[in-house]
PDB file of C-alpha atoms in Angstrom:
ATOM      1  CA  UNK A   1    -133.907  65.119 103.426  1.00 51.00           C
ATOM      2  CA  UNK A   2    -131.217  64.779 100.248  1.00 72.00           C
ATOM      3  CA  UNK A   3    -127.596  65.620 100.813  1.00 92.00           C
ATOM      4  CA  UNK A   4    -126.507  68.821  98.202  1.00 92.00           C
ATOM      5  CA  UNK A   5    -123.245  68.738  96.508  1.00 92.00           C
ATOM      6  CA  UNK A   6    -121.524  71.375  94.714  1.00 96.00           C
ATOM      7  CA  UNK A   7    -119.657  70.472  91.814  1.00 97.00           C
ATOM      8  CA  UNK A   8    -118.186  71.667  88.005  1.00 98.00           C
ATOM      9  CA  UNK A   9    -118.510  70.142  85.251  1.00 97.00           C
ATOM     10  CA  UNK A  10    -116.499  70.673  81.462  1.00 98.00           C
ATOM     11  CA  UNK A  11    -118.209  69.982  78.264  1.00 98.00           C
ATOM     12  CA  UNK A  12    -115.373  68.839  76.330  1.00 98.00           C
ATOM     13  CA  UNK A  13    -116.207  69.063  72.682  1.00 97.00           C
ATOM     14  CA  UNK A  14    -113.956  68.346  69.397  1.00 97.00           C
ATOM     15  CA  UNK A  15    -113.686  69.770  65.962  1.00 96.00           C
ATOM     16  CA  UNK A  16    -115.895  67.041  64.750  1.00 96.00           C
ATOM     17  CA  UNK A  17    -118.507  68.094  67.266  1.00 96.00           C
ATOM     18  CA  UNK A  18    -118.270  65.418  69.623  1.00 97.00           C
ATOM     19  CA  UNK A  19    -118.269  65.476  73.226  1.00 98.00           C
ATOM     20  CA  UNK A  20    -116.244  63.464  75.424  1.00 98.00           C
ATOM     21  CA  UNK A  21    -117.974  61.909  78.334  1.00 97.00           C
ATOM     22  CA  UNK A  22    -117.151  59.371  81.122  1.00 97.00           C
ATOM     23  CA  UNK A  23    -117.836  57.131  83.475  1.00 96.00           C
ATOM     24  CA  UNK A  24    -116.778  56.434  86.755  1.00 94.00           C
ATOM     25  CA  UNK A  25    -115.532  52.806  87.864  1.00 94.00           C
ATOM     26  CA  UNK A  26    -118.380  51.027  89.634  1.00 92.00           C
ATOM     27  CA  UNK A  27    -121.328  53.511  87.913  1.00 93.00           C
ATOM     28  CA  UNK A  28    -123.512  53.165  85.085  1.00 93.00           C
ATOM     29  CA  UNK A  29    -123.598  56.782  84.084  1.00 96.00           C
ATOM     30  CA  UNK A  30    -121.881  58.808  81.454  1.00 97.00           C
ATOM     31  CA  UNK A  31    -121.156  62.410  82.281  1.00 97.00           C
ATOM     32  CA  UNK A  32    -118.890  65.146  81.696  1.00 96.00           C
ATOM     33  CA  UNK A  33    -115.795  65.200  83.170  1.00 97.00           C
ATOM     34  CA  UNK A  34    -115.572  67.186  86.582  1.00 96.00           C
ATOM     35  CA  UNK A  35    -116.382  66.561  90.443  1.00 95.00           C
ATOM     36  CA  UNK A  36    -117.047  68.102  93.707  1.00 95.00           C
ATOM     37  CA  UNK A  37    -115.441  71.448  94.732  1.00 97.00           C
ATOM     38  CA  UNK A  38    -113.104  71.707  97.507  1.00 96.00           C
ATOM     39  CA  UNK A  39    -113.894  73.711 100.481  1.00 95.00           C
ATOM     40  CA  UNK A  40    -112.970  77.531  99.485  1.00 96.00           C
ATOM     41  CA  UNK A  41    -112.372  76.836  95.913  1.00 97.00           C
ATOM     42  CA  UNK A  42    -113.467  78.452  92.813  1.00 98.00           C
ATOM     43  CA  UNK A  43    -115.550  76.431  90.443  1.00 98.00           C
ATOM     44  CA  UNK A  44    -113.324  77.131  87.570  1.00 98.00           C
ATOM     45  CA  UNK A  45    -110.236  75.941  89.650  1.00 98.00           C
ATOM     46  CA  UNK A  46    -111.901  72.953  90.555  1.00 98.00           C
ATOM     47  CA  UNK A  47    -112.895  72.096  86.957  1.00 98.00           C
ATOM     48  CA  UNK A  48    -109.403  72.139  85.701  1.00 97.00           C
ATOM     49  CA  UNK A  49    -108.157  70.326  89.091  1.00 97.00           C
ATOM     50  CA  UNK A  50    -110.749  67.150  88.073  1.00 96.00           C
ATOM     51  CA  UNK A  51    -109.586  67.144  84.610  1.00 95.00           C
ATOM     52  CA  UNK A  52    -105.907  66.894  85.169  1.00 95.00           C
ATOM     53  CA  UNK A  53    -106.830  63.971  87.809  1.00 93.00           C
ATOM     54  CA  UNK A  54    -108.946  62.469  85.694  1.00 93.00           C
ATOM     55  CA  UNK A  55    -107.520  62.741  82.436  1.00 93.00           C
ATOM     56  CA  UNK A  56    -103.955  63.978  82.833  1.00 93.00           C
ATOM     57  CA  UNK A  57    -104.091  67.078  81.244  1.00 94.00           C
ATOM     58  CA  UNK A  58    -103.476  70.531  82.135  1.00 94.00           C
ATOM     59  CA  UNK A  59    -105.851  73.081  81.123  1.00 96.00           C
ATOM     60  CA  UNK A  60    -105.558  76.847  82.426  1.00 96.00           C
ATOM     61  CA  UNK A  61    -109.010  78.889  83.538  1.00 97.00           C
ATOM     62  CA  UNK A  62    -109.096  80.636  80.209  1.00 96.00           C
ATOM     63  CA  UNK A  63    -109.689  77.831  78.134  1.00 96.00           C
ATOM     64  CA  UNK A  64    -112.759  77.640  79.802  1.00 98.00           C
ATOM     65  CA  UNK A  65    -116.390  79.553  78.967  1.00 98.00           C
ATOM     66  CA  UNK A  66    -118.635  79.555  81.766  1.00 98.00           C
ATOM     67  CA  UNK A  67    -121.907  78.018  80.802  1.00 97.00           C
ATOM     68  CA  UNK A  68    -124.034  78.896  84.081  1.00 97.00           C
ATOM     69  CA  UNK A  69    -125.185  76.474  86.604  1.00 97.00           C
ATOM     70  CA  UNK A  70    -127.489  73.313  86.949  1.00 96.00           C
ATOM     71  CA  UNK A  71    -129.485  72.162  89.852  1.00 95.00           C
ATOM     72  CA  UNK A  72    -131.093  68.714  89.740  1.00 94.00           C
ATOM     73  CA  UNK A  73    -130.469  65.391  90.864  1.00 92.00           C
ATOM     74  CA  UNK A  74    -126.429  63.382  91.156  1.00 92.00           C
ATOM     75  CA  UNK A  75    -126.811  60.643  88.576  1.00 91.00           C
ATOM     76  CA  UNK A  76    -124.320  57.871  90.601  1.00 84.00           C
ATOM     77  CA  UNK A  77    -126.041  58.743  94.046  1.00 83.00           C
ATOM     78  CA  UNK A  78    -129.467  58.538  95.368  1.00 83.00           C
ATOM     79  CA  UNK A  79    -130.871  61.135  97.364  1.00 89.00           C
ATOM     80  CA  UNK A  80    -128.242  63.767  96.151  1.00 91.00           C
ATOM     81  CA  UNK A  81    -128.642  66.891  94.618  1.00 93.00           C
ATOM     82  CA  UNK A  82    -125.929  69.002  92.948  1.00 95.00           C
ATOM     83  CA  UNK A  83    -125.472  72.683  91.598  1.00 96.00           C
ATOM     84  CA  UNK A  84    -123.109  71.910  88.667  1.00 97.00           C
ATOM     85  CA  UNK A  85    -121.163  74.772  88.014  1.00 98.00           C
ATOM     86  CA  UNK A  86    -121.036  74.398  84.142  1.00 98.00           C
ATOM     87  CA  UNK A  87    -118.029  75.141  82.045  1.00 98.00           C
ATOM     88  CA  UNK A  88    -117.164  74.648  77.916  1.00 98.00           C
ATOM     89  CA  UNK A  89    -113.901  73.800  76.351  1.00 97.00           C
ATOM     90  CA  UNK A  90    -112.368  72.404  73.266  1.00 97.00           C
ATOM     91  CA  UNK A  91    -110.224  69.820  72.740  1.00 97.00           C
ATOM     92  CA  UNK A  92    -106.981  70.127  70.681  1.00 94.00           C
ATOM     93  CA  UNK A  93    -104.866  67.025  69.486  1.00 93.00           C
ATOM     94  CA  UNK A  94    -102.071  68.911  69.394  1.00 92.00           C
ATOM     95  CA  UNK A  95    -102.453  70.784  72.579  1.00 90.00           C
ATOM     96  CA  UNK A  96    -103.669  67.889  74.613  1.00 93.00           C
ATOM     97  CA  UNK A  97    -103.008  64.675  73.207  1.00 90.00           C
ATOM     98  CA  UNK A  98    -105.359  61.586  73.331  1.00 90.00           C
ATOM     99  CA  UNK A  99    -108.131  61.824  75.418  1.00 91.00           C
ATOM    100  CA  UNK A 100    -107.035  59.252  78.064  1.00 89.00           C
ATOM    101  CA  UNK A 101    -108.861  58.375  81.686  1.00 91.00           C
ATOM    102  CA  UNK A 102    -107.053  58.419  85.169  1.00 86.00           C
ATOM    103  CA  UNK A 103    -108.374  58.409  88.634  1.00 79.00           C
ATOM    104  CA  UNK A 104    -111.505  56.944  89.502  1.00 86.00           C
ATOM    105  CA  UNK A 105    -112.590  56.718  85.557  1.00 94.00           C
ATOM    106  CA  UNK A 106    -113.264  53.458  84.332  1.00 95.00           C
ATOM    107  CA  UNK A 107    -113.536  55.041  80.511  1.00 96.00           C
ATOM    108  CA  UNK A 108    -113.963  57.613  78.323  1.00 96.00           C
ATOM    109  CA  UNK A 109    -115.547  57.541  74.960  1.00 97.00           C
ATOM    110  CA  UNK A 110    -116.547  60.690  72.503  1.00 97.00           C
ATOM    111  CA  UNK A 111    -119.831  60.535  71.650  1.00 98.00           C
ATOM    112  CA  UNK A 112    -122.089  62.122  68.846  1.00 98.00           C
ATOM    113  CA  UNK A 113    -124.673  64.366  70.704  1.00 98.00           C
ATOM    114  CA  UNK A 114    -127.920  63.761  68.311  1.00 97.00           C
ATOM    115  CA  UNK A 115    -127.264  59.695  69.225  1.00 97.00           C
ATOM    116  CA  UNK A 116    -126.216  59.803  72.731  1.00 98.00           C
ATOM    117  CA  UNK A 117    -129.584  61.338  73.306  1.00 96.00           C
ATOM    118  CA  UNK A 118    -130.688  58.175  72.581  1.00 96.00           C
ATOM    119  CA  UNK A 119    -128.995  56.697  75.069  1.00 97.00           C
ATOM    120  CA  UNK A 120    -130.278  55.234  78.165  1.00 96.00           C
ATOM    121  CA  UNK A 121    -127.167  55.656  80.497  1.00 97.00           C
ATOM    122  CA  UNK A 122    -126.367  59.244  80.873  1.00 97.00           C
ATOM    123  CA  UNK A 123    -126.164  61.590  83.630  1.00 96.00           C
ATOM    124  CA  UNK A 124    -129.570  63.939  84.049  1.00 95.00           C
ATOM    125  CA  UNK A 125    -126.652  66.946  83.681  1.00 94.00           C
ATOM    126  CA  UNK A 126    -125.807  65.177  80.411  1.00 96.00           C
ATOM    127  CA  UNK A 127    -129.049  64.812  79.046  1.00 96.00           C
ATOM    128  CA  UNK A 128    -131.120  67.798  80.368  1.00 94.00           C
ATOM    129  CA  UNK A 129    -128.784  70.692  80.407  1.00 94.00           C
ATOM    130  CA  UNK A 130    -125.694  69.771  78.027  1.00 96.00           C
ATOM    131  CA  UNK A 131    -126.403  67.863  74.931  1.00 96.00           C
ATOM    132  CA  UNK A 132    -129.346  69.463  73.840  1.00 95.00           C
ATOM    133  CA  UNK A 133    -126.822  73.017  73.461  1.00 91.00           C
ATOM    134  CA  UNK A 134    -125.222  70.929  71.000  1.00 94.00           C
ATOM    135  CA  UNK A 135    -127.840  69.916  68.786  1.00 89.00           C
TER     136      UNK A 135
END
């Protein structure tokens, strides 16, 4: 039987219409940035929590747009499944800087969405659920 996980997720996109995606340090996988809830917290709390740990930035709730929920398979962890609570946001230079990578991120990169479908490395969230809105 597969552990579940409950996590959020931001699609982070730019005014060029790129999205920004990571990856974890010892992973193969890009993904959005985001991570597990904490017990008792909201989804949209913990999607602003994981950003400013992973990226250094603070965000408030209402820059966010709720963009439902995905169940399928953790792309970094065998035999997990995860509900991804699923959020939108945009980035703004001005606002929020350079987009930068703290915690456990080993980098960040902005990618195209048409050609990172073509990609071989990304997180089933990335792939099935989130690019294809952009394109």
């Amino acid at each position: 039987m597969s552990q579940h996980l409950s996590i959020a997720a931001i699609r982070i996109t730019d005014s060029l219409g790129r999205i920004y995606t990571v990856r974890k340090k010892e992973t193969t996988a890009w993904m959005q940035p985001g991570g597990k809830l904490e017990p008792g917290e909201a989804p949209a709390a913990a999607a602003v929590r994981e950003l400013h740990e992973e990226m250094g930035v603070l965000w408030s709730q209402d820059r966010l747009e709720s963009l439902g929920i995905w169940e399928g398979p953790a792309a970094n962890e065998p035999d997990i499944t995860i509900t991804a609570h699923l959020f939108a946001g945009s980035w703004d230079p001005v606002l929020d800087g350079e987009a930068r990578v703290g915690a456990e991120l080993a980098e960040g990169a902005w990618m195209v969405p048409s050609e990172a479908l073509k990609r071989d490395d990304l997180a089933p969230l990335l792939r099935e659920r989130v690019l294809p809105t952009l394109i």
